[in-house]
GROMACS .gro file of C-alpha atoms in nm:
model
  292
    1MET     CA    1   4.715   0.256   1.322
    2ALA     CA    2   4.338   0.313   1.307
    3PRO     CA    3   4.203   0.379   0.957
    4GLN     CA    4   4.158   0.746   0.877
    5PRO     CA    5   3.815   0.873   0.767
    6PRO     CA    6   3.791   0.976   0.401
    7PRO     CA    7   3.817   1.345   0.313
    8LEU     CA    8   3.499   1.544   0.269
    9ALA     CA    9   3.348   1.573  -0.076
   10PRO     CA   10   3.296   1.929  -0.208
   11THR     CA   11   3.025   2.138  -0.045
   12THR     CA   12   2.729   2.253  -0.257
   13VAL     CA   13   2.621   2.615  -0.216
   14VAL     CA   14   2.312   2.753  -0.392
   15GLY     CA   15   2.183   3.108  -0.349
   16ALA     CA   16   2.506   3.262  -0.218
   17GLU     CA   17   2.418   3.586  -0.395
   18ASN     CA   18   2.122   3.633  -0.159
   19TYR     CA   19   2.329   3.686   0.157
   20PRO     CA   20   2.649   3.862   0.270
   21ALA     CA   21   2.967   3.672   0.187
   22ASP     CA   22   3.071   3.642   0.553
   23LEU     CA   23   2.738   3.479   0.642
   24VAL     CA   24   2.760   3.238   0.349
   25ALA     CA   25   3.112   3.142   0.456
   26ALA     CA   26   2.995   3.087   0.815
   27VAL     CA   27   2.712   2.858   0.700
   28VAL     CA   28   2.956   2.660   0.485
   29ARG     CA   29   3.185   2.623   0.786
   30ALA     CA   30   2.888   2.495   0.988
   31THR     CA   31   2.792   2.217   0.746
   32GLU     CA   32   3.156   2.119   0.702
   33ALA     CA   33   3.207   2.117   1.080
   34ALA     CA   34   2.904   1.890   1.125
   35ALA     CA   35   3.022   1.655   0.850
   36SER     CA   36   3.379   1.643   0.982
   37ALA     CA   37   3.267   1.585   1.341
   38CYS     CA   38   3.078   1.266   1.262
   39LEU     CA   39   3.330   1.118   1.015
   40PRO     CA   40   3.510   0.912   1.283
   41LEU     CA   41   3.181   0.728   1.348
   42VAL     CA   42   3.100   0.656   0.984
   43GLY     CA   43   3.054   0.279   0.963
   44SER     CA   44   3.037   0.243   1.343
   45GLY     CA   45   2.673   0.131   1.347
   46ASP     CA   46   2.588   0.400   1.605
   47LYS     CA   47   2.370   0.648   1.417
   48ASN     CA   48   2.263   0.851   1.722
   49ALA     CA   49   2.621   0.903   1.838
   50ALA     CA   50   2.719   1.025   1.491
   51ASP     CA   51   2.415   1.254   1.482
   52GLU     CA   52   2.496   1.393   1.826
   53LEU     CA   53   2.849   1.488   1.718
   54ALA     CA   54   2.716   1.656   1.405
   55VAL     CA   55   2.450   1.850   1.600
   56ALA     CA   56   2.702   1.981   1.855
   57ALA     CA   57   2.949   2.089   1.587
   58MET     CA   58   2.682   2.264   1.380
   59ARG     CA   59   2.538   2.443   1.683
   60ASP     CA   60   2.882   2.571   1.787
   61ALA     CA   61   2.962   2.693   1.437
   62LEU     CA   62   2.627   2.865   1.380
   63GLY     CA   63   2.659   3.038   1.716
   64LEU     CA   64   2.940   3.243   1.560
   65ALA     CA   65   2.757   3.322   1.236
   66PRO     CA   66   2.682   3.692   1.165
   67PHE     CA   67   2.302   3.674   1.161
   68ASP     CA   68   1.993   3.658   1.382
   69GLY     CA   69   1.860   3.310   1.319
   70THR     CA   70   1.563   3.116   1.454
   71VAL     CA   71   1.536   2.742   1.396
   72VAL     CA   72   1.206   2.662   1.224
   73ILE     CA   73   1.308   2.311   1.118
   74GLY     CA   74   1.530   2.118   1.358
   75GLU     CA   75   1.522   1.765   1.217
   76GLY     CA   76   1.519   1.489   1.478
   77GLU     CA   77   1.198   1.551   1.669
   78LYS     CA   78   0.998   1.280   1.495
   79ASP     CA   79   1.244   1.004   1.586
   80GLU     CA   80   1.369   1.153   1.916
   81ALA     CA   81   1.719   1.191   1.774
   82PRO     CA   82   1.965   1.465   1.875
   83MET     CA   83   1.860   1.795   1.724
   84LEU     CA   84   1.877   2.171   1.716
   85ALA     CA   85   1.542   2.257   1.870
   86ASN     CA   86   1.261   2.440   1.694
   87GLY     CA   87   1.263   2.799   1.818
   88GLU     CA   88   1.631   2.789   1.913
   89ARG     CA   89   1.814   3.116   1.845
   90LEU     CA   90   2.140   3.101   1.652
   91GLY     CA   91   2.405   3.348   1.546
   92THR     CA   92   2.553   3.664   1.692
   93GLY     CA   93   2.221   3.848   1.670
   94ILE     CA   94   2.375   4.100   1.432
   95GLY     CA   95   2.294   4.071   1.063
   96PRO     CA   96   2.004   3.939   0.856
   97GLU     CA   97   1.700   3.803   1.042
   98CYS     CA   98   1.650   3.449   0.912
   99ASP     CA   99   1.445   3.136   0.943
  100VAL     CA  100   1.680   2.840   0.968
  101ALA     CA  101   1.623   2.481   0.859
  102VAL     CA  102   1.893   2.234   0.957
  103ASP     CA  103   1.972   1.868   0.943
  104PRO     CA  104   2.323   1.816   1.079
  105LEU     CA  105   2.316   1.457   0.954
  106ASP     CA  106   2.048   1.366   0.701
  107GLY     CA  107   2.074   0.990   0.653
  108THR     CA  108   2.196   0.884   0.996
  109ARG     CA  109   2.165   0.515   0.913
  110LEU     CA  110   2.357   0.567   0.590
  111ALA     CA  111   2.641   0.722   0.787
  112ALA     CA  112   2.629   0.452   1.055
  113GLU     CA  113   2.652   0.180   0.789
  114ASN     CA  114   2.892   0.372   0.563
  115LEU     CA  115   2.647   0.383   0.273
  116PRO     CA  116   2.628   0.668   0.020
  117GLY     CA  117   2.392   0.962   0.063
  118ALA     CA  118   2.443   1.104   0.414
  119VAL     CA  119   2.477   1.485   0.414
  120ALA     CA  120   2.490   1.782   0.651
  121VAL     CA  121   2.253   2.057   0.536
  122ILE     CA  122   2.147   2.410   0.629
  123ALA     CA  123   1.895   2.640   0.460
  124LEU     CA  124   1.830   3.006   0.536
  125ALA     CA  125   1.539   3.225   0.427
  126PRO     CA  126   1.411   3.564   0.548
  127ARG     CA  127   1.232   3.559   0.884
  128GLY     CA  128   0.875   3.431   0.853
  129SER     CA  129   0.909   3.274   0.508
  130MET     CA  130   0.941   2.904   0.599
  131PHE     CA  131   0.627   2.702   0.661
  132ASP     CA  132   0.627   2.563   1.016
  133PRO     CA  133   0.488   2.208   1.002
  134ARG     CA  134   0.476   2.168   1.379
  135ASP     CA  135   0.292   1.857   1.503
  136VAL     CA  136   0.299   1.682   1.163
  137PHE     CA  137   0.606   1.466   1.107
  138TYR     CA  138   0.530   1.324   0.761
  139MET     CA  139   0.452   1.481   0.425
  140GLN     CA  140   0.353   1.345   0.086
  141LYS     CA  141   0.589   1.500  -0.169
  142LEU     CA  142   0.609   1.547  -0.543
  143ILE     CA  143   0.939   1.692  -0.664
  144ALA     CA  144   1.093   1.748  -1.007
  145GLY     CA  145   1.302   1.995  -1.201
  146SER     CA  146   1.169   2.303  -1.378
  147ALA     CA  147   0.995   2.083  -1.638
  148GLY     CA  148   0.740   1.992  -1.371
  149ILE     CA  149   0.620   2.351  -1.324
  150GLY     CA  150   0.262   2.384  -1.451
  151VAL     CA  151   0.262   2.015  -1.541
  152LEU     CA  152   0.257   1.810  -1.220
  153ASP     CA  153  -0.008   1.802  -0.947
  154LEU     CA  154  -0.027   1.590  -0.631
  155ARG     CA  155  -0.401   1.550  -0.688
  156ALA     CA  156  -0.331   1.344  -1.001
  157THR     CA  157  -0.229   0.980  -0.982
  158PRO     CA  158   0.142   0.886  -0.978
  159VAL     CA  159   0.117   0.738  -1.329
  160GLN     CA  160  -0.061   1.047  -1.461
  161ASN     CA  161   0.212   1.268  -1.320
  162ALA     CA  162   0.487   1.047  -1.456
  163THR     CA  163   0.329   1.047  -1.801
  164ARG     CA  164   0.296   1.426  -1.798
  165LEU     CA  165   0.657   1.470  -1.688
  166ALA     CA  166   0.788   1.230  -1.952
  167ASP     CA  167   0.601   1.431  -2.217
  168ALA     CA  168   0.739   1.758  -2.081
  169LEU     CA  169   1.092   1.618  -2.083
  170GLY     CA  170   1.049   1.471  -2.429
  171LYS     CA  171   1.151   1.121  -2.326
  172PRO     CA  172   0.979   0.780  -2.340
  173LEU     CA  173   0.801   0.675  -2.023
  174ASN     CA  174   1.030   0.373  -1.991
  175GLU     CA  175   1.328   0.608  -1.957
  176LEU     CA  176   1.175   0.811  -1.673
  177VAL     CA  177   1.343   0.751  -1.335
  178VAL     CA  178   1.139   0.815  -1.019
  179GLY     CA  179   1.302   0.825  -0.677
  180VAL     CA  180   1.104   0.656  -0.398
  181LEU     CA  181   1.201   0.595  -0.036
  182ASP     CA  182   1.238   0.221   0.023
  183LYS     CA  183   0.971   0.189   0.292
  184PRO     CA  184   0.686  -0.063   0.332
  185ARG     CA  185   0.433   0.219   0.282
  186HIS     CA  186   0.566   0.264  -0.073
  187ALA     CA  187   0.543  -0.096  -0.194
  188SER     CA  188   0.223  -0.032  -0.391
  189LEU     CA  189   0.356   0.299  -0.531
  190ALA     CA  190   0.673   0.135  -0.660
  191ALA     CA  191   0.475  -0.152  -0.812
  192GLU     CA  192   0.231   0.091  -0.980
  193LEU     CA  193   0.513   0.291  -1.136
  194ARG     CA  194   0.697  -0.019  -1.256
  195ASP     CA  195   0.382  -0.173  -1.398
  196ALA     CA  196   0.340   0.145  -1.606
  197GLY     CA  197   0.685   0.087  -1.752
  198MET     CA  198   0.902   0.343  -1.576
  199ARG     CA  199   1.214   0.290  -1.367
  200VAL     CA  200   1.205   0.322  -0.988
  201HIS     CA  201   1.515   0.428  -0.796
  202LEU     CA  202   1.474   0.310  -0.434
  203VAL     CA  203   1.666   0.485  -0.156
  204GLY     CA  204   1.670   0.365   0.203
  205GLU     CA  205   1.717   0.712   0.352
  206GLY     CA  206   1.815   1.058   0.243
  207ASP     CA  207   1.501   1.263   0.170
  208VAL     CA  208   1.706   1.575   0.108
  209SER     CA  209   1.967   1.419  -0.119
  210ILE     CA  210   1.712   1.257  -0.349
  211ALA     CA  211   1.510   1.583  -0.363
  212ILE     CA  212   1.821   1.774  -0.473
  213ALA     CA  213   1.882   1.513  -0.741
  214ALA     CA  214   1.525   1.539  -0.873
  215ALA     CA  215   1.551   1.919  -0.901
  216THR     CA  216   1.892   1.906  -1.072
  217PRO     CA  217   1.893   1.852  -1.452
  218GLY     CA  218   2.110   1.563  -1.564
  219SER     CA  219   2.126   1.397  -1.221
  220GLY     CA  220   1.966   1.074  -1.341
  221ILE     CA  221   1.659   1.122  -1.117
  222ASP     CA  222   1.360   1.285  -1.290
  223ALA     CA  223   1.114   1.303  -1.000
  224VAL     CA  224   1.053   1.207  -0.639
  225MET     CA  225   0.721   1.066  -0.521
  226GLY     CA  226   0.594   0.932  -0.190
  227THR     CA  227   0.583   1.018   0.179
  228GLY     CA  228   0.884   1.124   0.384
  229GLY     CA  229   0.968   1.342   0.680
  230THR     CA  230   0.806   1.684   0.697
  231PRO     CA  231   1.118   1.852   0.843
  232GLU     CA  232   1.323   1.714   0.555
  233GLY     CA  233   1.045   1.829   0.324
  234ILE     CA  234   1.088   2.193   0.423
  235ILE     CA  235   1.466   2.167   0.388
  236ALA     CA  236   1.413   2.006   0.048
  237ALA     CA  237   1.174   2.286  -0.048
  238CYS     CA  238   1.448   2.540   0.020
  239ALA     CA  239   1.688   2.344  -0.202
  240VAL     CA  240   1.430   2.295  -0.478
  241ARG     CA  241   1.335   2.663  -0.473
  242SER     CA  242   1.697   2.772  -0.496
  243LEU     CA  243   1.749   2.529  -0.788
  244GLY     CA  244   1.440   2.653  -0.976
  245GLY     CA  245   1.258   2.320  -0.954
  246PHE     CA  246   0.901   2.205  -0.880
  247MET     CA  247   0.761   2.078  -0.551
  248GLN     CA  248   0.425   2.022  -0.387
  249GLY     CA  249   0.354   1.876  -0.044
  250CYS     CA  250   0.059   1.756   0.161
  251MET     CA  251   0.055   1.669   0.530
  252ALA     CA  252   0.043   1.291   0.574
  253PRO     CA  253   0.004   1.169   0.937
  254GLN     CA  254   0.096   0.802   0.970
  255SER     CA  255  -0.133   0.707   1.259
  256GLU     CA  256  -0.467   0.807   1.407
  257SER     CA  257  -0.294   0.978   1.700
  258GLU     CA  258  -0.078   1.183   1.461
  259ARG     CA  259  -0.386   1.269   1.260
  260ALA     CA  260  -0.573   1.386   1.569
  261THR     CA  261  -0.275   1.596   1.682
  262ALA     CA  262  -0.246   1.755   1.337
  263VAL     CA  263  -0.614   1.843   1.322
  264SER     CA  264  -0.602   1.986   1.675
  265ALA     CA  265  -0.307   2.203   1.566
  266GLY     CA  266  -0.524   2.347   1.287
  267HIS     CA  267  -0.370   2.171   0.987
  268ASP     CA  268  -0.586   2.106   0.680
  269LEU     CA  269  -0.485   1.753   0.584
  270ASN     CA  270  -0.637   1.783   0.237
  271ARG     CA  271  -0.447   2.099   0.143
  272VAL     CA  272  -0.181   2.072  -0.128
  273PHE     CA  273   0.100   2.318  -0.060
  274ALA     CA  274   0.279   2.476  -0.354
  275LEU     CA  275   0.653   2.535  -0.334
  276GLY     CA  276   0.594   2.905  -0.269
  277GLU     CA  277   0.385   2.816   0.036
  278LEU     CA  278   0.649   2.583   0.180
  279VAL     CA  279   0.908   2.860   0.150
  280SER     CA  280   0.761   3.191   0.043
  281SER     CA  281   1.081   3.384  -0.040
  282ASP     CA  282   1.320   3.326  -0.328
  283ARG     CA  283   1.603   3.469  -0.115
  284VAL     CA  284   1.711   3.122  -0.008
  285LEU     CA  285   2.057   3.000   0.082
  286PHE     CA  286   2.108   2.623   0.069
  287VAL     CA  287   2.433   2.455   0.173
  288SER     CA  288   2.501   2.080   0.170
  289THR     CA  289   2.819   1.892   0.262
  290PRO     CA  290   2.835   1.519   0.184
  291VAL     CA  291   2.935   1.285   0.466
  292THR     CA  292   2.926   0.954   0.277
   0.00000   0.00000   0.00000
């Protein structure tokens, strides 16, 4: 008999009080449907096939949700993976008008290799309140819990920010834990933080999961620094806002062609976006179902 996939871990729901109970339940069903759909391919090594199953299941479930949704963030465009497309309409058309940010499978490689951290996520906010980062696929991010509010600033150096946060948290610098994506572009950042005496928690994938951890007191992750996907950044902003945490972001093209495209689209590459600019409403619903 073929081995059975493990049961789903509990779904996290933040901001349920902001939306009708039937809509919240429908969004929960959508993340759980996406997570369940790809479970048979966990550990298969085929990340795109797992992602495709999750996308189809989430799309079908959200099509029945009692709202008028428009996808602002459909993760997948930057790596040509399966995705719910930006501008796609979701729901029955009856109910709250919402911006929708989705990642049916955040951490596709983690799922394909059966490593911890893959999740299915959806965020809702009132229509027009999510920043649309079209044409820019990467963002520099600085994320922490509420202790970072009024303390941290992307324009400061990583060590300056870490020192400020340690002071705000009332802990020694050598006890501060900073989450960083394990990418070649972050080698110097990780070395700089370690040389200053703090602990670096490297993650191969999972921008959204590590952002949630940084904004959640007692998670073991005090902050997130570095550059990750812009679509995941907006989803993370929804989670961080609903959790009462701190976040700033700055567009960070990774090549000259990306830079030229971003400038042509009218983006100011020097602008630091506050959390309230990434998602301008506090009426956010964030739902996350773990896959691995």
